[in-house]
XYZ file of C-alpha atoms in Angstrom:
382
model
C 81.211 105.312 122.268
C 80.365 108.881 121.354
C 81.477 110.896 118.347
C 81.536 114.613 117.767
C 82.107 116.330 114.455
C 82.404 120.042 113.796
C 79.217 121.550 112.344
C 80.941 122.543 109.160
C 83.341 119.635 109.281
C 82.470 118.184 105.921
C 81.223 121.078 103.842
C 82.866 121.800 100.530
C 85.865 123.954 101.175
C 87.633 121.692 98.697
C 85.769 120.866 95.536
C 85.003 117.298 94.600
C 87.831 117.329 92.080
C 90.322 117.585 94.925
C 90.189 113.820 95.203
C 91.531 111.982 92.156
C 89.558 109.064 90.778
C 86.444 110.093 92.712
C 88.058 109.628 96.105
C 89.658 106.346 95.191
C 86.613 104.667 93.658
C 87.167 105.664 90.051
C 88.398 103.800 87.036
C 92.000 103.140 86.218
C 93.800 103.571 82.957
C 96.083 101.151 81.224
C 98.961 102.496 79.225
C 101.880 101.419 77.121
C 105.255 101.175 78.777
C 106.788 104.490 77.816
C 109.569 106.157 79.703
C 107.807 109.490 79.880
C 104.902 107.969 81.819
C 106.916 108.010 85.036
C 108.554 111.371 85.659
C 111.842 111.347 87.577
C 110.301 112.876 90.731
C 107.589 110.192 90.952
C 108.785 106.943 92.575
C 107.795 103.680 90.951
C 106.788 100.592 92.920
C 106.844 97.208 91.189
C 104.531 94.371 92.260
C 105.995 91.012 91.271
C 105.424 87.352 92.117
C 104.072 84.118 90.694
C 100.597 83.827 89.191
C 97.707 83.886 91.685
C 99.954 85.059 94.511
C 97.630 87.996 95.225
C 99.410 90.968 93.622
C 96.392 92.535 91.926
C 94.190 91.903 94.970
C 96.612 93.867 97.157
C 96.548 96.816 94.766
C 92.745 96.837 94.512
C 92.135 96.562 98.262
C 94.691 99.151 99.369
C 94.272 101.810 96.698
C 90.847 101.253 95.145
C 88.671 100.292 98.127
C 87.688 96.918 96.716
C 86.208 94.517 99.246
C 88.553 91.563 99.913
C 85.749 89.166 98.986
C 85.347 90.808 95.573
C 88.984 90.082 94.703
C 88.055 86.420 94.301
C 86.581 87.358 90.916
C 89.638 89.208 89.586
C 91.141 87.770 86.441
C 94.799 86.835 86.392
C 97.085 89.627 85.153
C 98.421 88.780 81.692
C 100.385 91.943 80.896
C 102.164 94.719 82.747
C 99.536 96.973 84.283
C 100.401 100.516 85.371
C 98.391 102.438 87.946
C 99.143 106.067 88.769
C 98.490 106.461 92.499
C 97.790 110.140 93.121
C 95.631 109.892 96.218
C 97.967 112.185 98.144
C 100.623 114.761 97.508
C 102.833 112.658 99.739
C 101.850 109.262 98.312
C 102.575 110.161 94.736
C 103.883 107.190 92.787
C 103.105 104.583 90.165
C 102.435 100.920 90.806
C 103.354 98.492 88.040
C 101.644 95.124 88.423
C 103.595 92.425 86.578
C 102.144 89.143 85.331
C 103.463 86.053 87.098
C 104.846 84.561 83.888
C 107.133 87.515 83.069
C 110.347 86.292 81.445
C 113.440 88.309 82.316
C 115.360 86.676 79.474
C 112.836 87.724 76.833
C 114.592 90.155 74.419
C 111.604 92.508 74.689
C 111.986 92.792 78.485
C 113.888 96.049 79.035
C 115.419 95.585 82.503
C 117.286 98.873 82.291
C 114.146 100.932 81.693
C 112.003 99.069 84.228
C 114.369 98.849 87.189
C 116.257 102.126 86.699
C 113.406 104.354 87.833
C 112.139 102.046 90.574
C 112.011 103.041 94.239
C 110.752 99.751 95.668
C 110.211 96.224 94.400
C 107.550 94.211 96.242
C 107.709 90.456 95.682
C 104.550 88.630 96.793
C 104.794 85.003 97.975
C 101.690 82.884 98.600
C 102.269 81.441 102.085
C 99.536 78.836 101.586
C 101.254 77.337 98.528
C 104.556 75.549 97.976
C 106.964 78.482 97.823
C 110.052 76.722 96.446
C 109.390 78.024 92.917
C 108.541 81.475 94.318
C 111.897 81.641 96.124
C 113.682 80.791 92.880
C 111.829 83.558 91.067
C 112.514 85.966 93.961
C 116.248 85.326 93.701
C 116.239 85.789 89.911
C 114.218 89.005 90.209
C 116.309 90.553 92.967
C 119.660 89.682 91.394
C 118.566 91.095 88.021
C 117.145 94.294 89.534
C 120.124 94.860 91.849
C 122.573 94.818 88.937
C 120.591 97.575 87.213
C 119.718 99.655 90.305
C 121.419 98.897 93.648
C 119.293 101.573 95.377
C 116.000 99.677 95.037
C 114.276 98.757 98.307
C 113.454 95.044 98.146
C 110.287 94.107 100.056
C 108.895 90.570 100.421
C 105.202 90.176 101.277
C 104.541 86.706 102.716
C 100.900 86.858 101.718
C 97.619 85.061 102.481
C 98.667 84.297 106.064
C 95.076 84.684 107.302
C 94.608 80.918 106.859
C 97.656 80.009 108.972
C 98.028 79.567 112.724
C 100.326 81.952 114.611
C 102.994 79.279 114.994
C 102.781 78.390 111.301
C 103.128 82.077 110.356
C 106.309 82.462 112.386
C 107.791 79.233 111.031
C 106.929 80.166 107.431
C 108.492 83.609 107.772
C 111.636 82.144 109.366
C 111.983 79.525 106.619
C 111.473 81.987 103.745
C 113.834 84.509 105.371
C 116.547 81.868 105.793
C 116.278 80.377 102.301
C 116.106 83.740 100.515
C 119.165 85.120 102.294
C 121.090 81.858 101.811
C 120.431 82.087 98.066
C 121.747 85.656 97.999
C 124.837 84.679 100.005
C 125.583 81.841 97.574
C 125.459 84.370 94.721
C 127.783 86.809 96.563
C 124.929 89.288 97.015
C 125.213 89.691 100.782
C 124.843 93.470 100.414
C 121.239 93.080 99.229
C 118.795 93.666 102.083
C 115.360 92.048 101.986
C 112.544 93.213 104.266
C 109.851 90.650 105.118
C 106.196 91.245 106.069
C 103.332 88.905 106.947
C 100.296 90.198 105.075
C 96.640 89.516 104.359
C 93.960 91.557 102.607
C 91.453 90.411 105.241
C 92.994 92.497 108.037
C 95.073 95.661 108.448
C 98.427 93.930 107.972
C 98.560 94.775 104.261
C 98.008 98.485 105.005
C 100.734 98.528 107.642
C 103.170 96.734 105.323
C 102.501 99.208 102.511
C 102.952 102.049 105.009
C 106.467 100.813 105.784
C 107.255 100.522 102.068
C 106.032 104.037 101.270
C 107.811 105.619 104.248
C 111.163 104.492 102.843
C 110.404 106.571 99.729
C 109.764 109.786 101.677
C 113.070 111.653 102.164
C 111.537 113.939 104.806
C 110.468 111.033 107.070
C 112.911 111.867 109.920
C 111.645 115.460 109.986
C 108.014 114.297 110.087
C 108.796 111.934 112.965
C 110.516 114.729 114.889
C 107.549 117.040 114.365
C 105.191 114.349 115.661
C 107.443 113.657 118.664
C 107.454 117.329 119.629
C 103.694 117.619 119.127
C 102.723 114.636 121.306
C 105.260 115.392 124.050
C 103.817 118.889 124.563
C 100.168 117.867 124.172
C 99.842 114.841 126.471
C 99.128 112.511 123.530
C 100.092 108.835 123.680
C 100.309 108.001 119.968
C 99.905 109.913 116.708
C 99.709 108.851 113.065
C 99.864 111.003 109.950
C 97.497 109.219 107.554
C 96.820 109.393 103.855
C 93.031 109.467 104.117
C 92.253 107.637 100.876
C 94.536 104.619 101.225
C 94.838 104.534 105.057
C 98.603 104.297 104.684
C 100.317 106.137 107.500
C 102.974 108.465 106.146
C 104.690 108.866 109.512
C 104.236 108.230 113.218
C 106.088 109.210 116.378
C 109.085 107.251 117.610
C 107.170 105.064 120.084
C 106.540 101.459 118.905
C 103.504 100.892 116.685
C 100.903 98.719 118.381
C 98.844 96.877 115.768
C 95.646 97.364 117.741
C 96.208 101.126 117.933
C 96.850 101.301 114.201
C 93.704 99.301 113.450
C 91.466 101.498 115.588
C 92.855 104.630 113.921
C 92.178 103.107 110.478
C 88.630 102.289 111.561
C 88.148 105.862 112.762
C 88.976 107.202 109.302
C 86.366 104.857 107.786
C 83.750 105.980 110.323
C 84.414 109.679 109.760
C 84.314 109.447 105.965
C 81.221 107.198 105.934
C 79.295 109.420 108.345
C 80.263 112.598 106.520
C 79.245 111.113 103.166
C 75.790 110.455 104.625
C 75.236 113.596 106.704
C 77.895 116.084 105.642
C 77.064 116.656 101.982
C 74.426 119.108 100.759
C 71.095 117.864 99.439
C 72.156 117.794 95.812
C 75.136 115.606 96.721
C 77.733 118.305 96.144
C 80.457 119.127 98.603
C 83.324 117.091 99.924
C 83.540 114.336 102.533
C 86.863 115.657 103.802
C 88.029 119.279 103.895
C 90.018 121.781 105.970
C 87.315 121.918 108.656
C 87.196 118.148 109.150
C 87.375 117.219 112.810
C 86.204 114.178 114.748
C 86.426 113.145 118.394
C 85.528 109.636 119.504
C 85.400 108.789 123.202
C 85.734 105.088 123.990
C 84.410 103.440 127.150
C 87.924 102.801 128.500
C 88.762 106.527 129.045
C 90.547 106.624 125.674
C 89.905 109.472 123.237
C 90.526 109.331 119.474
C 91.159 112.687 117.844
C 91.193 113.263 114.064
C 91.945 116.565 112.370
C 92.731 117.637 108.813
C 96.369 118.523 108.059
C 96.209 118.885 104.276
C 93.447 118.006 101.842
C 94.899 114.493 101.614
C 96.403 113.966 105.071
C 94.860 113.613 108.519
C 96.421 113.495 111.968
C 94.874 110.760 114.124
C 95.823 110.737 117.817
C 95.208 108.472 120.802
C 95.087 110.080 124.240
C 93.494 109.799 127.685
C 90.399 111.743 128.729
C 92.323 113.667 131.388
C 94.796 114.856 128.738
C 91.930 115.887 126.460
C 90.716 118.299 129.129
C 93.496 120.582 127.878
C 91.812 120.791 124.508
C 92.869 124.414 123.957
C 96.533 123.467 124.343
C 96.151 120.545 121.940
C 94.464 122.704 119.311
C 97.101 125.416 119.611
C 99.945 122.910 119.285
C 98.138 121.265 116.372
C 97.935 124.644 114.628
C 101.712 124.975 114.986
C 102.217 121.394 113.792
C 99.967 121.883 110.784
C 101.754 125.080 109.811
C 105.126 123.340 110.053
C 103.931 120.456 107.849
C 102.724 122.891 105.200
C 106.096 124.645 105.296
C 108.140 121.433 105.181
C 106.243 120.311 102.094
C 105.332 122.781 99.415
C 102.037 121.204 98.462
C 101.032 122.044 94.920
C 97.477 122.656 93.788
C 97.700 119.579 91.598
C 97.304 116.166 93.211
C 99.971 114.819 90.859
C 102.877 117.013 91.970
C 104.850 117.526 95.156
C 107.850 119.754 95.590
C 110.332 118.853 98.335
C 112.005 121.649 100.228
C 115.668 121.547 101.157
C 116.954 119.849 104.302
C 118.042 123.161 105.825
C 114.544 124.580 105.421
C 113.084 121.486 107.092
C 115.438 121.957 110.023
C 114.303 125.549 110.463
C 110.653 124.489 110.444
C 111.372 121.864 113.092
C 112.912 124.494 115.354
C 109.929 126.773 114.775
C 107.468 124.074 115.834
C 109.509 123.263 118.947
C 109.431 126.946 119.938
C 105.699 127.190 119.244
C 104.881 124.008 121.121
C 106.821 125.145 124.168
C 104.992 128.436 124.166
C 101.741 126.534 123.734
C 101.997 125.364 127.334
C 100.981 128.846 128.398
C 97.732 128.821 126.446
């Protein structure tokens, strides 16, 4: 395997402050539950489940770079914990981690305030434990939330599956899926849709599951997918992901099926690039930035596969998988990427603050899509 990085790939065109919480390693703040803490344009994701189901571990591993082994020492959550995730202009939401013993019938539990501003509710079930009680709590949670806000996306993480065999995983998912939907049908809640994911913090499954959750909260997802489809079809690329660099959540991908192995190798590439640039890309006094507008990396594998990473915005990276023979047309790829990058910047009006994102109108997005298609077609003549 060989890797190439641009000479100025990791010098400080963005200052260190461009990355909130010291590039995902900083401290978090706890706050009181006040309505003004979650502005209307910032989606809220709730993490719920029984005690010791793994809710806090998921949050720490995905968004705060904690090693899975270190999560063994986390204390059980005993009050609602809010974390403002501002790692990307596109992944701009709050996560509320709820204690397992939360009582929906407690007079102090304000269901209206909590569920009204929620984009997604993730319920975590420990697959290695008896999940009968968890299914009861899932039904109570979903039915209560649905009455307040029917637009919530309900996501079920069947967690800690790393200790189960493949057959046991499939059987567990089938059983939980069947029981949960039967409970909803009995309560005349057939309209409620639950999405199920097998997850573990010890592999990439938790990152992929969170990617699917976040994508549902991005209204411009179809436009992003179309832009990626046009880019890869005119560049000879097999697969492309638009990644949030800090969390390794992919914001969008092209319309071809996602192969888990491809996703994992792209995640690993981001780790390699950031780790190498932190060692060799910063100036002697430690200033500079590990990821900026010049960031570029090319990794050639021994099976004629090439991995190509390039900066799109200060928080997003495009990671592509292609064959060596396609990479020979590097000038075409770079020209088409320039058009793609310009279209992304025009689709999203990215603010200077990491905590804000302004969505353009659908008609504007459509115009940008047409512009990229025209540019990509003309790119064939480069």
